[in-house]
Amino acid sequence: MAFPINRPRRLRRTDGLRRMVRETRLVPENLILPLFVCPGRDVKRAVESMPDVAQLSVDNAAREARETFATGVPAVILFGLPERKDPQGSEAWKDSGVVQNAIREIKERVPEMVVITDVCLCEYTDHGHCGVIAGKDVDNDATLELLAREALSHARAGADMVAPSDMMDGRVGAIRRTLDQNGFANTPIMAYSAKFASAFYGPFREAAESTPQFGDRRSYQMDPANGDEAMREVAMDLEEGADIVMVKPALPYLDLIYRVKQEFNCPLAAYSVSGEYSMIRAAGRNGWIDEQRATLEVLTAIKRAGADMILTYFAKDVARLLRP
Ligand code: PBG
């Protein structure tokens, strides 16, 4: 394989040649757009730390879903901002909650859109943690039933898929059993399996108004230093019935995206989170980086590492860029 017989540059000479030998292709079909749904009508409240992202009332969320679907992106994932928060997060399973209403509205206006729901309590609890509090910590087992209730309520409203992001042990199994017992054996679960306690969620917590009021999430989200443990989390979720597993965040954890794909060879999603989005947007706005190129490069890298699907706030913009 020695030079000068071999010259890798031969295949980089023209755009045609480069396209021909390109190994990884970003396509809109693999992208999922997160939406923040809030109460009210005709509300579009900008999220300051996430340029071009807004909290949307149900009507506007449905419009956004339709525009997104038209770009070729087939899926959205919904996060809800409740009317009222309480210690249990009980609006999470209210049949007339914002997410439940948004599911129905989107399924009615854009029936082919895949509607995924984030299943977690942190947006709904007054303390901002992802489960019920006992003492100074989140009570794992007491939270499981509430998460299952929330997932069931989403399925009943018509969700195509539920995505638990709370990181309680055993939640995939608890949700699977509840769905199965209530006639939703065919509703898939996308599990946030390897979800790390990350600084990159900062802007999301402004968008979802879910900042913990005391402490942090390190007693349930993973330590960023741990890769082998991430593999064990994925193995457990698959055993409990997860249909798709997820690594989150994406960019600082490309090694784990690669490992999960190699070790489990299962459908794999990666969540390119709010901080990843805001960094690119901020640097782009300052003229410090070419925003479009950086976005395409990062998302391509996440796919190259092994992700089949990418949750990204850039989904609609990227889909438009990719259009022939
Ligand atoms: C809720 C949840 C979070 C994100 C997705 N689901 C925040 C958190 O765990 O604090 C983060 C998404 C993002 O930063 O874009 N548990």
Short mmCIF file of C-alpha atoms and ligand atoms in Angstrom, two decimals:
data_model
loop_
_atom_site.label_atom_id
_atom_site.label_comp_id
_atom_site.label_asym_id
_atom_site.label_seq_id
_atom_site.Cartn_x
_atom_site.Cartn_y
_atom_site.Cartn_z
CA MET A 1 0.00 0.00 0.00
CA ALA A 2 2.94 2.26 -0.52
CA PHE A 3 3.31 5.64 -2.09
CA PRO A 4 3.67 6.46 -4.98
CA ILE A 5 1.60 3.48 -6.22
CA ASN A 6 -1.12 4.60 -3.85
CA ARG A 7 -2.26 8.19 -3.77
CA PRO A 8 -5.41 8.69 -1.63
CA ARG A 9 -5.73 12.20 -3.03
CA ARG A 10 -6.79 10.74 -6.43
CA LEU A 11 -10.28 10.17 -5.06
CA ARG A 12 -10.51 13.63 -3.51
CA ARG A 13 -9.92 15.58 -6.70
CA THR A 14 -13.46 16.55 -7.67
CA ASP A 15 -16.78 16.90 -5.96
CA GLY A 16 -18.12 14.03 -8.08
CA LEU A 17 -15.38 11.69 -6.93
CA ARG A 18 -15.76 12.73 -3.31
CA ARG A 19 -19.49 12.13 -3.43
CA MET A 20 -18.97 8.73 -5.00
CA VAL A 21 -16.70 7.43 -2.25
CA ARG A 22 -18.43 9.16 0.68
CA GLU A 23 -19.03 6.56 3.41
CA THR A 24 -21.51 8.35 5.65
CA ARG A 25 -24.54 10.18 4.43
CA LEU A 26 -26.68 12.43 6.53
CA VAL A 27 -30.34 12.17 5.53
CA PRO A 28 -33.43 13.90 6.94
CA GLU A 29 -35.05 10.49 7.56
CA ASN A 30 -32.70 9.86 10.50
CA LEU A 31 -33.34 13.14 12.27
CA ILE A 32 -35.73 13.82 15.16
CA LEU A 33 -36.70 17.37 16.16
CA PRO A 34 -37.35 18.14 19.85
CA LEU A 35 -40.30 20.48 20.55
CA PHE A 36 -41.17 22.30 23.78
CA VAL A 37 -44.92 22.50 24.23
CA CYS A 38 -46.40 25.09 26.59
CA PRO A 39 -49.94 26.05 27.66
CA GLY A 40 -51.96 28.71 25.87
CA ARG A 41 -52.83 29.55 22.28
CA ASP A 42 -50.65 31.15 19.67
CA VAL A 43 -47.71 31.28 22.06
CA LYS A 44 -44.18 31.35 20.69
CA ARG A 45 -41.76 32.24 23.46
CA ALA A 46 -38.12 32.42 22.42
CA VAL A 47 -35.61 30.47 24.50
CA GLU A 48 -32.80 32.94 25.07
CA SER A 49 -29.98 30.42 25.39
CA MET A 50 -31.11 28.53 22.27
CA PRO A 51 -31.39 30.89 19.29
CA ASP A 52 -34.28 29.94 16.95
CA VAL A 53 -35.79 27.54 19.51
CA ALA A 54 -39.06 28.51 21.18
CA GLN A 55 -41.63 27.21 23.60
CA LEU A 56 -44.73 26.61 21.48
CA SER A 57 -48.39 26.27 22.37
CA VAL A 58 -50.16 23.22 20.96
CA ASP A 59 -51.39 25.02 17.82
CA ASN A 60 -47.92 26.34 17.00
CA ALA A 61 -46.29 23.00 17.83
CA ALA A 62 -48.59 21.33 15.32
CA ARG A 63 -47.70 23.93 12.70
CA GLU A 64 -44.00 23.41 13.40
CA ALA A 65 -44.49 19.65 13.11
CA ARG A 66 -46.13 20.07 9.71
CA GLU A 67 -43.34 22.31 8.41
CA THR A 68 -40.75 19.91 9.77
CA PHE A 69 -42.43 16.92 8.14
CA ALA A 70 -42.44 18.77 4.82
CA THR A 71 -38.63 19.04 4.96
CA GLY A 72 -38.34 15.24 5.11
CA VAL A 73 -37.81 14.87 8.87
CA PRO A 74 -40.22 12.11 9.94
CA ALA A 75 -40.22 12.49 13.71
CA VAL A 76 -40.56 14.90 16.63
CA ILE A 77 -40.00 14.35 20.34
CA LEU A 78 -42.23 16.32 22.69
CA PHE A 79 -41.36 17.95 26.01
CA GLY A 80 -44.13 19.54 28.06
CA LEU A 81 -44.32 22.61 30.27
CA PRO A 82 -47.27 22.08 32.61
CA GLU A 83 -49.73 24.68 33.88
CA ARG A 84 -48.79 23.84 37.46
CA LYS A 85 -45.96 21.94 39.08
CA ASP A 86 -46.28 19.82 42.23
CA PRO A 87 -44.06 17.44 44.24
CA GLN A 88 -45.18 14.37 42.23
CA GLY A 89 -45.36 15.98 38.82
CA SER A 90 -48.95 14.88 38.43
CA GLU A 91 -49.67 16.89 35.29
CA ALA A 92 -47.34 14.49 33.50
CA TRP A 93 -50.13 11.91 33.25
CA LYS A 94 -53.09 14.27 32.89
CA ASP A 95 -55.17 13.34 29.85
CA SER A 96 -55.65 17.01 29.01
CA GLY A 97 -51.98 17.90 29.61
CA VAL A 98 -50.03 19.90 27.04
CA VAL A 99 -48.13 16.92 25.67
CA GLN A 100 -51.26 14.77 25.45
CA ASN A 101 -53.05 17.58 23.60
CA ALA A 102 -50.07 18.13 21.32
CA ILE A 103 -49.94 14.43 20.43
CA ARG A 104 -53.59 14.46 19.38
CA GLU A 105 -53.25 17.71 17.45
CA ILE A 106 -50.12 16.64 15.58
CA LYS A 107 -51.51 13.18 14.78
CA GLU A 108 -54.63 14.85 13.42
CA ARG A 109 -52.86 17.47 11.32
CA VAL A 110 -49.83 15.38 10.22
CA PRO A 111 -50.90 11.74 10.61
CA GLU A 112 -47.70 10.27 9.18
CA MET A 113 -45.46 12.12 11.59
CA VAL A 114 -43.82 9.84 14.16
CA VAL A 115 -44.67 11.40 17.50
CA ILE A 116 -42.28 10.42 20.26
CA THR A 117 -42.73 11.67 23.82
CA ASP A 118 -40.11 12.31 26.44
CA VAL A 119 -41.15 10.50 29.61
CA CYS A 120 -39.74 12.23 32.67
CA LEU A 121 -41.00 14.17 35.66
CA CYS A 122 -38.47 17.00 35.93
CA GLU A 123 -40.55 19.47 33.90
CA TYR A 124 -43.58 18.66 36.07
CA THR A 125 -42.19 18.56 39.61
CA ASP A 126 -41.89 21.75 41.68
CA HIS A 127 -38.42 20.65 42.86
CA GLY A 128 -37.23 19.97 39.31
CA HIS A 129 -35.95 16.45 39.92
CA CYS A 130 -36.79 13.52 37.66
CA GLY A 131 -38.74 11.59 40.31
CA VAL A 132 -40.36 11.85 43.73
CA ILE A 133 -38.20 12.97 46.61
CA ALA A 134 -37.56 10.93 49.74
CA GLY A 135 -35.26 12.68 52.17
CA LYS A 136 -32.67 14.42 50.03
CA ASP A 137 -32.69 12.02 47.10
CA VAL A 138 -34.97 10.73 44.39
CA ASP A 139 -36.84 7.58 45.39
CA ASN A 140 -36.22 5.14 42.57
CA ASP A 141 -38.92 2.52 43.10
CA ALA A 142 -41.66 4.98 44.02
CA THR A 143 -40.95 6.89 40.81
CA LEU A 144 -41.35 3.87 38.51
CA GLU A 145 -45.12 3.73 38.82
CA LEU A 146 -45.47 7.43 38.04
CA LEU A 147 -43.31 7.13 34.94
CA ALA A 148 -45.36 4.16 33.77
CA ARG A 149 -48.53 6.20 34.28
CA GLU A 150 -47.07 9.06 32.25
CA ALA A 151 -45.99 6.73 29.42
CA LEU A 152 -49.43 5.08 29.35
CA SER A 153 -51.14 8.44 29.19
CA HIS A 154 -48.97 9.40 26.20
CA ALA A 155 -49.76 6.10 24.48
CA ARG A 156 -53.47 6.60 25.09
CA ALA A 157 -53.28 10.06 23.53
CA GLY A 158 -51.77 8.44 20.43
CA ALA A 159 -47.99 8.64 20.83
CA ASP A 160 -46.10 6.42 18.40
CA MET A 161 -43.21 5.88 20.81
CA VAL A 162 -42.26 6.75 24.38
CA ALA A 163 -38.78 7.77 25.48
CA PRO A 164 -37.96 7.58 29.21
CA SER A 165 -35.16 10.01 30.12
CA ASP A 166 -35.29 9.90 33.92
CA MET A 167 -32.50 7.32 34.52
CA MET A 168 -34.34 5.44 37.27
CA ASP A 169 -33.29 1.77 37.49
CA GLY A 170 -35.94 -0.55 36.10
CA ARG A 171 -38.04 2.07 34.37
CA VAL A 172 -37.95 0.44 30.94
CA GLY A 173 -39.33 -2.80 32.36
CA ALA A 174 -41.96 -0.98 34.41
CA ILE A 175 -43.14 1.00 31.39
CA ARG A 176 -43.08 -2.08 29.14
CA ARG A 177 -45.27 -4.06 31.55
CA THR A 178 -47.77 -1.22 31.95
CA LEU A 179 -48.04 -0.65 28.21
CA ASP A 180 -48.46 -4.38 27.55
CA GLN A 181 -51.15 -4.78 30.21
CA ASN A 182 -53.14 -1.91 28.74
CA GLY A 183 -53.22 -2.89 25.09
CA PHE A 184 -50.10 -1.07 23.91
CA ALA A 185 -47.82 -4.04 23.31
CA ASN A 186 -46.90 -2.53 19.96
CA THR A 187 -45.79 0.86 21.27
CA PRO A 188 -41.98 0.96 21.12
CA ILE A 189 -39.70 2.33 23.81
CA MET A 190 -36.70 4.50 23.00
CA ALA A 191 -34.63 4.40 26.18
CA TYR A 192 -32.24 7.14 27.18
CA SER A 193 -29.91 4.36 28.29
CA ALA A 194 -26.52 6.00 28.66
CA LYS A 195 -27.49 9.44 29.85
CA PHE A 196 -24.77 11.39 31.56
CA ALA A 197 -24.90 14.11 34.23
CA SER A 198 -23.81 16.76 31.76
CA ALA A 199 -23.14 20.48 31.75
CA PHE A 200 -24.41 20.47 28.17
CA TYR A 201 -28.06 20.31 29.33
CA GLY A 202 -27.87 23.88 30.63
CA PRO A 203 -29.82 25.62 27.83
CA PHE A 204 -32.48 22.86 27.80
CA ARG A 205 -33.28 23.55 31.42
CA GLU A 206 -34.15 27.12 30.49
CA ALA A 207 -36.27 25.84 27.59
CA ALA A 208 -38.05 23.20 29.69
CA GLU A 209 -37.97 25.15 32.96
CA SER A 210 -36.64 22.05 34.67
CA THR A 211 -33.61 23.18 36.66
CA PRO A 212 -33.38 21.23 39.95
CA GLN A 213 -34.23 23.52 42.87
CA PHE A 214 -31.65 21.81 45.11
CA GLY A 215 -28.69 19.56 44.47
CA ASP A 216 -28.03 18.09 41.05
CA ARG A 217 -28.78 14.93 39.06
CA ARG A 218 -25.59 13.03 39.82
CA SER A 219 -27.29 10.41 41.97
CA TYR A 220 -29.22 9.16 38.95
CA GLN A 221 -27.53 10.36 35.74
CA MET A 222 -24.21 8.77 34.85
CA ASP A 223 -20.71 9.91 35.68
CA PRO A 224 -19.12 11.24 32.45
CA ALA A 225 -16.01 9.19 33.21
CA ASN A 226 -17.72 5.81 32.84
CA GLY A 227 -17.81 3.90 29.57
CA ASP A 228 -18.09 0.27 30.73
CA GLU A 229 -21.00 1.25 32.94
CA ALA A 230 -22.73 2.74 29.90
CA MET A 231 -22.54 -0.68 28.23
CA ARG A 232 -24.16 -2.27 31.29
CA GLU A 233 -26.95 0.33 31.24
CA VAL A 234 -27.62 -0.44 27.58
CA ALA A 235 -27.62 -4.20 28.23
CA MET A 236 -30.13 -3.78 31.06
CA ASP A 237 -32.46 -1.61 29.00
CA LEU A 238 -32.41 -4.07 26.11
CA GLU A 239 -33.21 -6.91 28.51
CA GLU A 240 -36.10 -4.90 29.93
CA GLY A 241 -37.53 -4.41 26.46
CA ALA A 242 -36.06 -1.24 24.98
CA ASP A 243 -36.52 -1.14 21.20
CA ILE A 244 -34.09 1.71 20.61
CA VAL A 245 -31.31 2.72 22.98
CA MET A 246 -29.74 6.16 23.24
CA VAL A 247 -26.45 7.77 24.11
CA LYS A 248 -26.71 11.32 25.40
CA PRO A 249 -25.07 13.84 24.96
CA ALA A 250 -23.62 12.90 21.57
CA LEU A 251 -20.50 14.86 20.68
CA PRO A 252 -18.49 14.32 23.90
CA TYR A 253 -19.48 10.62 23.88
CA LEU A 254 -18.71 9.49 20.32
CA ASP A 255 -16.63 6.62 21.71
CA LEU A 256 -19.71 5.25 23.46
CA ILE A 257 -21.89 5.61 20.38
CA TYR A 258 -19.27 3.52 18.59
CA ARG A 259 -19.05 0.95 21.37
CA VAL A 260 -22.80 0.50 21.73
CA LYS A 261 -23.17 -0.06 17.99
CA GLN A 262 -20.28 -2.55 17.94
CA GLU A 263 -21.33 -4.47 21.05
CA PHE A 264 -25.10 -4.56 20.66
CA ASN A 265 -25.79 -3.94 16.98
CA CYS A 266 -29.24 -2.60 17.83
CA PRO A 267 -31.14 0.51 16.76
CA LEU A 268 -29.22 3.39 18.27
CA ALA A 269 -30.14 7.02 18.77
CA ALA A 270 -27.83 9.83 19.83
CA TYR A 271 -29.08 13.06 21.38
CA SER A 272 -27.11 16.07 20.27
CA VAL A 273 -28.20 18.15 23.23
CA SER A 274 -28.99 21.79 23.84
CA GLY A 275 -25.44 22.77 24.83
CA GLU A 276 -24.05 21.27 21.65
CA TYR A 277 -26.61 23.27 19.69
CA SER A 278 -26.04 26.53 21.53
CA MET A 279 -22.26 26.36 21.22
CA ILE A 280 -22.46 26.14 17.44
CA ARG A 281 -25.18 28.79 17.19
CA ALA A 282 -23.31 31.19 19.50
CA ALA A 283 -19.98 30.82 17.75
CA GLY A 284 -21.73 31.12 14.39
CA ARG A 285 -23.48 34.34 15.42
CA ASN A 286 -20.19 35.79 16.53
CA GLY A 287 -18.64 34.99 13.19
CA TRP A 288 -16.16 32.67 14.88
CA ILE A 289 -17.22 29.54 13.05
CA ASP A 290 -19.08 28.62 9.86
CA GLU A 291 -22.34 27.52 11.45
CA GLN A 292 -23.67 25.45 8.58
CA ARG A 293 -20.47 23.57 7.95
CA ALA A 294 -19.88 22.95 11.65
CA THR A 295 -23.41 21.59 12.03
CA LEU A 296 -23.09 19.21 9.10
CA GLU A 297 -19.67 18.07 10.26
CA VAL A 298 -20.80 17.34 13.81
CA LEU A 299 -23.95 15.47 12.78
CA THR A 300 -22.01 13.47 10.18
CA ALA A 301 -19.47 12.51 12.85
CA ILE A 302 -22.24 11.32 15.18
CA LYS A 303 -23.62 9.17 12.39
CA ARG A 304 -20.17 7.90 11.40
CA ALA A 305 -19.59 6.82 15.00
CA GLY A 306 -22.61 4.54 14.73
CA ALA A 307 -25.83 6.43 15.49
CA ASP A 308 -28.79 5.43 13.35
CA MET A 309 -30.90 8.37 14.50
CA ILE A 310 -29.98 11.80 15.79
CA LEU A 311 -32.13 14.00 18.00
CA THR A 312 -31.13 17.55 17.12
CA TYR A 313 -32.51 21.07 17.34
CA PHE A 314 -30.96 21.59 13.90
CA ALA A 315 -33.18 18.92 12.30
CA LYS A 316 -35.32 21.22 10.17
CA ASP A 317 -32.45 23.49 9.11
CA VAL A 318 -30.24 20.56 8.20
CA ALA A 319 -33.00 18.83 6.27
CA ARG A 320 -33.35 22.00 4.18
CA LEU A 321 -29.60 22.14 3.60
CA LEU A 322 -29.59 18.53 2.48
CA ARG A 323 -32.29 19.03 -0.09
CA PRO A 324 -30.89 18.39 -3.58
C1 PBG B 1 -35.23 15.45 31.07
C2 PBG B 1 -34.34 15.71 29.94
C3 PBG B 1 -33.21 16.54 29.85
C4 PBG B 1 -32.83 16.53 28.52
C5 PBG B 1 -33.68 15.69 27.84
N1 PBG B 1 -34.59 15.15 28.74
C6 PBG B 1 -32.56 17.39 30.84
C7 PBG B 1 -31.95 16.85 32.05
O1 PBG B 1 -31.78 15.66 32.23
O2 PBG B 1 -31.61 17.69 32.87
C8 PBG B 1 -31.69 17.33 27.94
C9 PBG B 1 -31.81 17.67 26.50
C10 PBG B 1 -30.94 18.76 26.04
O3 PBG B 1 -30.08 19.30 26.76
O4 PBG B 1 -31.09 19.12 24.86
N2 PBG B 1 -34.85 14.59 32.01
#
